[in-house]
Amino acid sequence: MAFPFIKSQKSPLWKRIRSDDSTRLRLKYDTYYHIFDRQEGTRVFKDGKEFIMLSSNDYLGLSHHPKIKEAGIEAIKKWGSSTTGARLANGGRIFHQELEEKLADFLGKEACHVYSAGYLACASAITGFAERKDLILADKNLHSSLWSGIQLSGARCERFAHNNPSHAAEILGYKETDNNIFVLEGVYSMEGHIAKLPEFVKIAQEYKAFVILDDAHGFGVLGENGRGTANHFGMTEQVDVLCASFSKSLAGAGGFVASTKEGIDYMRSHSKQTIFSAALSPASCACAQAALEIMQNEPEHQERLFKNLERYRGILANLELDTWESETPAIPIVLGEKEKVYYFWKALLEKGIYAIISIAPGVPPGKDLIRTAISASHTEEDLDRIEEAMTYAKSKI
């Protein structure tokens, strides 16, 4: 029964919500959370207009591969839509084990655990091993998922300058503990930089440090048949833990952590994300397994990716656009000012090219940029249109 004489008191949190500048500006300029009503290969459609997608991480262009789609359909027919719980609670399924074994074998690791999201996997790679008494050495440009794992672990953390082994060594020289942990990315997704893994591993060996490598943007791109950054440098054994997402080169959903068998068993005992998160769905497992097989049996996708990348780099170089020395298919266009980034992005949209804005504090001050990514599925016609749009966008700033 309601009592009209008792006035409802709204939480003061609503005042903060309604006065938030970040949300107000995002809604005003309409830069994120766009909804597309249709997709055909690299083309997406919104409000009757066609765009070429230039910010997707579908590096190998497998998201519409018929073998992957068929694998997902068959898995749902056989297993249903979900296992409806965490593996600790109601068990895993044989398809989880099969995928984990194939991933571990492909990566050159003993064991693996798969997750329903790459974010969960990367956070678990840290919370499953780091404790409060440990010291984490973290690249200051790490992905948000890794920072979440670092914070949840409770371990002490020291940041070093981006991809700077000498700075990390300097910190270790006066901060060393019994347990030192390096957290790195194989490929930094916003910058396109490849980690200086040989130099970091040398320091790690000197200080007996544990090495965790998030290879979400290196997996499928670098190394033999896309085995990733550690394989690219011939340093798989020197990296203690590998983690990555299925939503990039594998064109699916989910993620994994790979290590030794005892390492994965230990993580399954200590990572709350592993213990309490729902198991990866049957369709996602089947799609990831099919994509993994395609990576190994159809090398033409990786070859086409690098052919497209060579042309795209040439387009940006001819326009004298700053790509932050990107070495991979993740290519930023650094413009340095929020206003320039916004008008460049709008100009691309006018010409039917969809990219994404990233501004400080998401990137360092003065590095405001347009984040783009090239794919094996981009056609020559796509690249022609991208070149025309880039030329037009540069003229607008």
Coordinates of C-alpha atoms in Angstrom, one line a residue:
M1 CA 0.0 0.0 0.0
A2 CA 1.4 3.4 -1.0
F3 CA 1.5 6.3 1.6
P4 CA 1.2 9.6 -0.3
F5 CA 2.5 11.6 2.7
I6 CA 5.8 9.9 2.4
K7 CA 7.7 11.7 -0.3
S8 CA 9.9 9.5 -2.5
Q9 CA 13.6 10.5 -2.2
K10 CA 15.7 9.9 -5.3
S11 CA 19.3 8.9 -5.0
P12 CA 21.8 11.8 -5.5
L13 CA 23.5 9.5 -8.0
W14 CA 20.9 10.6 -10.5
K15 CA 22.2 14.1 -10.4
R16 CA 25.7 12.8 -11.3
I17 CA 24.2 10.7 -14.1
R18 CA 22.3 13.6 -15.6
S19 CA 25.1 16.1 -15.4
D20 CA 27.9 13.9 -16.8
D21 CA 29.8 15.7 -19.5
S22 CA 31.3 12.6 -21.2
T23 CA 27.8 11.2 -21.8
R24 CA 26.4 14.6 -22.9
L25 CA 29.2 15.2 -25.5
R26 CA 29.1 11.6 -26.8
L27 CA 25.3 11.9 -27.4
K28 CA 25.7 15.4 -28.9
Y29 CA 28.4 14.4 -31.5
D30 CA 27.0 10.8 -32.0
T31 CA 30.4 9.2 -32.4
Y32 CA 29.8 5.8 -30.9
Y33 CA 27.3 3.0 -30.5
H34 CA 26.0 3.2 -34.0
I35 CA 23.5 0.5 -35.1
F36 CA 23.8 -1.1 -38.5
D37 CA 20.7 -2.8 -39.9
R38 CA 22.6 -5.0 -42.5
Q39 CA 26.1 -6.3 -43.3
E40 CA 27.4 -7.8 -46.5
G41 CA 31.1 -8.6 -46.3
T42 CA 33.0 -5.4 -45.6
R43 CA 29.9 -3.3 -46.3
V44 CA 27.5 -2.2 -43.5
F45 CA 24.3 -0.3 -43.9
K46 CA 22.7 2.4 -41.7
D47 CA 19.6 4.5 -42.5
G48 CA 19.7 3.4 -46.1
K49 CA 23.4 4.4 -46.6
E50 CA 26.3 2.0 -47.3
F51 CA 29.6 2.2 -45.5
I52 CA 32.9 0.3 -45.9
M53 CA 33.9 -1.0 -42.5
L54 CA 37.4 0.2 -41.7
S55 CA 37.5 -0.3 -37.9
S56 CA 36.6 -4.0 -37.5
N57 CA 39.2 -6.4 -36.1
D58 CA 38.2 -9.1 -38.6
Y59 CA 41.8 -9.3 -39.8
L60 CA 41.6 -12.5 -41.8
G61 CA 38.1 -11.7 -43.1
L62 CA 36.6 -14.9 -41.8
S63 CA 33.4 -13.6 -40.2
H64 CA 31.3 -14.7 -43.2
H65 CA 33.3 -17.9 -44.1
P66 CA 30.7 -20.6 -45.0
K67 CA 32.6 -23.3 -43.1
I68 CA 32.4 -21.2 -39.9
K69 CA 28.7 -20.4 -40.3
E70 CA 27.9 -24.1 -40.9
A71 CA 29.9 -25.2 -37.8
G72 CA 27.9 -22.8 -35.6
I73 CA 24.6 -23.9 -37.0
E74 CA 25.4 -27.6 -36.5
A75 CA 26.6 -27.0 -32.9
I76 CA 23.3 -25.4 -32.0
K77 CA 21.4 -28.2 -33.6
K78 CA 23.4 -30.8 -31.5
W79 CA 24.0 -29.0 -28.2
G80 CA 21.4 -26.2 -28.0
S81 CA 22.2 -22.5 -27.5
S82 CA 24.1 -22.6 -24.1
T83 CA 25.4 -24.8 -21.4
T84 CA 23.6 -22.4 -19.0
G85 CA 26.2 -22.1 -16.3
A86 CA 29.8 -22.1 -15.1
R87 CA 32.0 -25.1 -15.8
L88 CA 32.8 -25.5 -12.1
A89 CA 29.1 -25.7 -11.3
N90 CA 27.6 -27.9 -14.1
G91 CA 30.6 -29.1 -15.9
G92 CA 32.1 -28.4 -19.3
R93 CA 31.4 -30.2 -22.5
I94 CA 33.5 -32.3 -24.8
F95 CA 33.6 -29.4 -27.4
H96 CA 35.3 -27.2 -24.8
Q97 CA 38.0 -29.8 -24.2
E98 CA 38.4 -30.4 -28.0
L99 CA 38.9 -26.7 -28.7
E100 CA 41.3 -26.3 -25.8
E101 CA 43.4 -29.2 -26.9
K102 CA 43.6 -27.9 -30.5
L103 CA 44.4 -24.4 -29.4
A104 CA 47.1 -25.5 -27.0
D105 CA 48.7 -27.7 -29.7
F106 CA 48.6 -24.9 -32.2
L107 CA 50.2 -22.4 -29.8
G108 CA 52.8 -24.8 -28.6
K109 CA 51.5 -24.8 -25.0
E110 CA 50.5 -27.8 -22.8
A111 CA 47.0 -26.6 -21.9
C112 CA 44.3 -24.0 -22.4
H113 CA 41.1 -22.7 -21.0
V114 CA 38.4 -21.0 -23.1
Y115 CA 36.1 -18.2 -22.0
S116 CA 32.8 -16.6 -23.1
A117 CA 34.6 -13.2 -23.7
G118 CA 38.1 -12.1 -24.5
Y119 CA 37.9 -9.5 -21.8
L120 CA 37.3 -12.3 -19.2
A121 CA 40.2 -14.3 -20.6
C122 CA 42.7 -11.4 -20.4
A123 CA 41.6 -10.4 -16.9
S124 CA 41.8 -14.1 -15.8
A125 CA 45.4 -14.4 -17.2
I126 CA 46.3 -12.0 -14.4
T127 CA 43.9 -12.7 -11.5
G128 CA 44.7 -16.4 -11.9
F129 CA 48.4 -15.9 -11.1
A130 CA 49.1 -12.6 -9.4
E131 CA 48.7 -12.0 -5.6
R132 CA 48.9 -9.0 -3.3
K133 CA 52.6 -9.6 -2.4
D134 CA 53.6 -9.7 -6.1
L135 CA 54.9 -6.8 -8.3
I136 CA 53.4 -6.3 -11.7
L137 CA 55.4 -4.4 -14.4
A138 CA 52.8 -3.1 -16.8
D139 CA 53.1 -1.3 -20.1
K140 CA 51.3 2.0 -19.6
N141 CA 49.3 1.5 -22.8
L142 CA 47.7 -1.9 -21.9
H143 CA 44.2 -2.8 -22.8
S144 CA 41.4 -2.1 -20.2
S145 CA 40.9 -5.9 -19.7
L146 CA 44.4 -6.2 -18.4
W147 CA 44.1 -3.2 -16.1
S148 CA 40.9 -4.8 -14.7
G149 CA 42.8 -8.0 -14.0
I150 CA 45.7 -6.0 -12.4
Q151 CA 43.3 -4.1 -10.1
L152 CA 41.3 -7.2 -9.1
S153 CA 44.5 -9.2 -8.3
G154 CA 45.5 -6.6 -5.6
A155 CA 49.1 -6.9 -6.7
R156 CA 51.4 -3.9 -6.6
C157 CA 51.8 -2.3 -10.0
E158 CA 54.5 -0.2 -11.6
R159 CA 53.9 1.2 -15.1
F160 CA 56.7 1.6 -17.5
A161 CA 56.9 3.8 -20.7
H162 CA 55.2 2.2 -23.7
N163 CA 57.1 -0.7 -25.2
N164 CA 60.3 0.5 -23.3
P165 CA 62.3 -2.4 -21.9
S166 CA 65.0 -0.2 -20.5
H167 CA 62.5 1.7 -18.4
A168 CA 61.0 -1.6 -17.1
A169 CA 64.5 -2.8 -16.2
E170 CA 65.2 0.5 -14.4
I171 CA 62.1 0.1 -12.3
L172 CA 62.9 -3.5 -11.5
G173 CA 66.4 -2.4 -10.4
Y174 CA 65.0 -0.7 -7.3
K175 CA 61.5 -2.3 -6.9
E176 CA 62.3 -6.0 -7.2
T177 CA 60.3 -8.5 -5.1
D178 CA 60.3 -12.3 -4.9
N179 CA 57.7 -12.5 -7.5
N180 CA 57.9 -10.1 -10.5
I181 CA 55.3 -10.3 -13.3
F182 CA 55.5 -8.7 -16.7
V183 CA 52.2 -7.9 -18.4
L184 CA 52.6 -7.1 -22.1
E185 CA 50.6 -7.1 -25.3
G186 CA 51.9 -8.8 -28.4
V187 CA 50.4 -6.2 -30.6
Y188 CA 49.1 -2.9 -29.1
S189 CA 45.7 -2.5 -30.7
M190 CA 45.5 1.3 -30.7
E191 CA 49.1 1.9 -31.9
G192 CA 49.7 -1.2 -34.0
H193 CA 53.1 -1.7 -32.3
I194 CA 54.7 -5.1 -31.9
A195 CA 56.0 -5.7 -28.4
K196 CA 59.8 -5.8 -28.1
L197 CA 59.5 -9.3 -26.7
P198 CA 63.1 -10.4 -27.0
E199 CA 64.3 -7.5 -24.9
F200 CA 61.5 -8.0 -22.3
V201 CA 62.2 -11.7 -22.1
K202 CA 65.9 -11.1 -21.5
I203 CA 65.1 -8.8 -18.6
A204 CA 62.5 -11.3 -17.3
Q205 CA 65.1 -14.0 -17.3
E206 CA 67.6 -11.8 -15.4
Y207 CA 65.0 -11.1 -12.7
K208 CA 63.3 -14.5 -12.8
A209 CA 60.0 -12.7 -13.8
F210 CA 56.8 -14.4 -14.9
V211 CA 55.6 -13.2 -18.4
I212 CA 52.0 -12.7 -19.3
L213 CA 51.3 -11.8 -23.0
D214 CA 47.9 -10.7 -24.3
D215 CA 48.1 -11.5 -28.0
A216 CA 44.6 -10.6 -29.1
H217 CA 45.8 -8.6 -32.0
G218 CA 48.9 -10.7 -32.9
F219 CA 47.1 -14.1 -32.9
G220 CA 46.1 -14.9 -36.5
V221 CA 48.3 -12.1 -37.9
L222 CA 51.9 -12.8 -36.9
G223 CA 53.9 -16.0 -36.7
E224 CA 53.6 -19.3 -38.6
N225 CA 50.0 -19.7 -39.8
G226 CA 49.1 -16.9 -37.4
R227 CA 50.4 -18.5 -34.2
G228 CA 51.1 -15.1 -32.8
T229 CA 53.8 -12.8 -31.5
A230 CA 55.6 -15.3 -29.3
N231 CA 55.9 -17.6 -32.3
H232 CA 56.9 -14.7 -34.5
F233 CA 60.0 -14.2 -32.3
G234 CA 60.6 -17.9 -31.6
M235 CA 59.9 -17.3 -27.9
T236 CA 56.8 -19.4 -27.1
E237 CA 58.5 -21.3 -24.3
Q238 CA 59.8 -18.1 -22.7
V239 CA 56.3 -16.7 -22.4
D240 CA 54.6 -18.2 -19.3
V241 CA 51.0 -17.3 -20.1
L242 CA 49.3 -16.4 -23.4
C243 CA 45.8 -15.0 -23.7
A244 CA 43.8 -13.7 -26.6
S245 CA 40.3 -13.1 -27.9
F246 CA 38.3 -15.0 -30.5
S247 CA 36.7 -11.8 -31.8
K248 CA 39.6 -10.7 -34.0
S249 CA 41.3 -13.1 -36.4
L250 CA 39.0 -16.0 -35.4
A251 CA 36.0 -13.7 -36.2
G252 CA 33.9 -15.1 -33.3
A253 CA 33.2 -14.5 -29.6
G254 CA 35.1 -15.7 -26.6
G255 CA 38.8 -15.9 -25.6
F256 CA 41.4 -18.2 -24.1
V257 CA 44.3 -18.5 -21.7
A258 CA 47.1 -21.0 -22.5
S259 CA 50.1 -22.1 -20.4
T260 CA 51.5 -25.3 -18.9
K261 CA 49.1 -27.9 -17.6
E262 CA 50.0 -27.0 -14.0
G263 CA 49.6 -23.3 -14.8
I264 CA 46.0 -23.8 -16.1
D265 CA 45.1 -26.0 -13.2
Y266 CA 46.3 -23.4 -10.8
M267 CA 44.4 -20.6 -12.6
R268 CA 41.2 -22.7 -12.5
S269 CA 41.6 -22.8 -8.7
H270 CA 42.3 -19.1 -8.2
S271 CA 40.7 -16.9 -10.9
K272 CA 37.2 -15.8 -10.0
Q273 CA 36.5 -15.0 -13.6
T274 CA 37.3 -18.6 -14.5
I275 CA 35.3 -20.1 -11.6
F276 CA 32.1 -18.0 -11.8
S277 CA 31.7 -17.0 -15.5
A278 CA 29.3 -19.0 -17.7
A279 CA 30.9 -21.5 -20.2
L280 CA 31.6 -20.6 -23.8
S281 CA 28.5 -21.4 -25.9
P282 CA 28.4 -24.5 -28.3
A283 CA 28.1 -22.2 -31.3
S284 CA 31.1 -20.0 -30.3
C285 CA 33.2 -23.1 -29.6
A286 CA 32.4 -24.6 -33.0
C287 CA 33.0 -21.4 -34.9
A288 CA 36.4 -20.8 -33.1
Q289 CA 37.4 -24.4 -33.9
A290 CA 36.4 -24.1 -37.6
A291 CA 38.3 -20.7 -37.8
L292 CA 41.4 -22.3 -36.3
E293 CA 41.4 -25.0 -38.9
I294 CA 40.9 -22.5 -41.7
M295 CA 43.9 -20.5 -40.4
Q296 CA 46.1 -23.6 -40.8
N297 CA 44.7 -24.9 -44.0
E298 CA 43.9 -21.7 -46.0
P299 CA 47.0 -19.5 -45.8
E300 CA 45.7 -17.3 -48.6
H301 CA 43.7 -15.2 -46.0
Q302 CA 46.9 -14.2 -44.2
E303 CA 48.6 -13.6 -47.5
R304 CA 45.8 -11.3 -48.7
L305 CA 45.8 -9.4 -45.4
F306 CA 49.4 -8.4 -45.9
K307 CA 48.9 -7.6 -49.6
N308 CA 46.0 -5.2 -48.6
L309 CA 48.0 -3.8 -45.7
E310 CA 50.9 -2.9 -48.1
R311 CA 48.6 -1.0 -50.3
Y312 CA 46.8 0.7 -47.4
R313 CA 50.0 1.8 -45.8
G314 CA 51.0 3.3 -49.2
I315 CA 47.8 5.3 -49.4
L316 CA 48.4 6.8 -46.0
A317 CA 52.1 7.4 -46.6
N318 CA 51.3 9.3 -49.9
L319 CA 48.9 11.5 -48.0
E320 CA 51.7 12.1 -45.3
L321 CA 49.3 11.0 -42.5
D322 CA 50.9 10.0 -39.2
T323 CA 50.4 6.3 -38.5
W324 CA 52.4 6.2 -35.3
E325 CA 54.9 3.8 -36.8
S326 CA 52.3 1.0 -36.8
E327 CA 53.7 -2.3 -37.8
T328 CA 50.5 -4.3 -38.1
P329 CA 47.0 -4.2 -39.6
A330 CA 45.8 -2.1 -36.7
I331 CA 46.7 1.4 -38.0
P332 CA 46.0 4.7 -36.2
I333 CA 45.8 8.0 -38.1
V334 CA 47.2 10.4 -35.5
L335 CA 45.8 14.0 -35.9
G336 CA 46.7 15.2 -32.4
E337 CA 43.6 17.4 -31.7
K338 CA 40.1 16.4 -30.9
E339 CA 38.5 18.9 -33.3
K340 CA 40.7 17.6 -36.2
V341 CA 39.8 14.0 -35.4
Y342 CA 36.1 14.8 -35.3
Y343 CA 36.0 16.6 -38.7
F344 CA 38.3 13.9 -40.3
W345 CA 35.9 11.2 -39.1
K346 CA 32.9 13.1 -40.3
A347 CA 34.5 13.5 -43.7
L348 CA 35.1 9.8 -43.9
L349 CA 31.5 9.1 -43.1
E350 CA 30.4 11.5 -45.9
K351 CA 32.4 9.4 -48.3
G352 CA 31.0 6.1 -47.0
I353 CA 33.9 5.0 -44.8
Y354 CA 33.3 3.9 -41.2
A355 CA 36.2 4.2 -38.7
I356 CA 36.3 5.1 -35.0
I357 CA 37.5 8.0 -33.0
S358 CA 39.9 7.6 -30.1
I359 CA 40.8 10.7 -28.0
A360 CA 42.5 11.4 -24.7
P361 CA 42.4 10.0 -22.1
G362 CA 41.8 6.8 -24.2
V363 CA 45.1 7.7 -25.9
P364 CA 48.0 9.8 -24.6
P365 CA 47.6 13.6 -24.8
G366 CA 48.5 14.9 -28.3
K367 CA 47.8 11.5 -29.8
D368 CA 44.1 11.9 -30.6
L369 CA 43.5 9.7 -33.6
I370 CA 41.2 7.8 -36.0
R371 CA 41.6 4.1 -35.3
T372 CA 41.5 2.0 -38.5
A373 CA 42.1 -1.7 -39.2
I374 CA 42.7 -3.4 -42.6
S375 CA 41.2 -6.8 -43.4
A376 CA 41.9 -9.6 -45.8
S377 CA 38.3 -9.2 -47.0
H378 CA 38.8 -5.6 -48.3
T379 CA 38.6 -5.6 -52.1
E380 CA 40.5 -3.5 -54.6
E381 CA 37.3 -1.5 -55.0
D382 CA 37.1 -1.0 -51.2
L383 CA 40.7 0.3 -51.2
D384 CA 40.0 2.6 -54.1
R385 CA 37.1 4.2 -52.2
I386 CA 39.2 4.3 -49.0
E387 CA 41.9 6.2 -50.9
E388 CA 39.4 8.7 -52.3
A389 CA 37.9 9.2 -48.8
M390 CA 41.2 9.7 -47.1
T391 CA 42.2 12.3 -49.6
Y392 CA 38.9 14.1 -49.1
A393 CA 39.1 13.9 -45.3
K394 CA 42.6 15.3 -45.2
S395 CA 41.5 18.3 -47.3
K396 CA 38.8 19.0 -44.7
I397 CA 41.4 19.6 -41.9

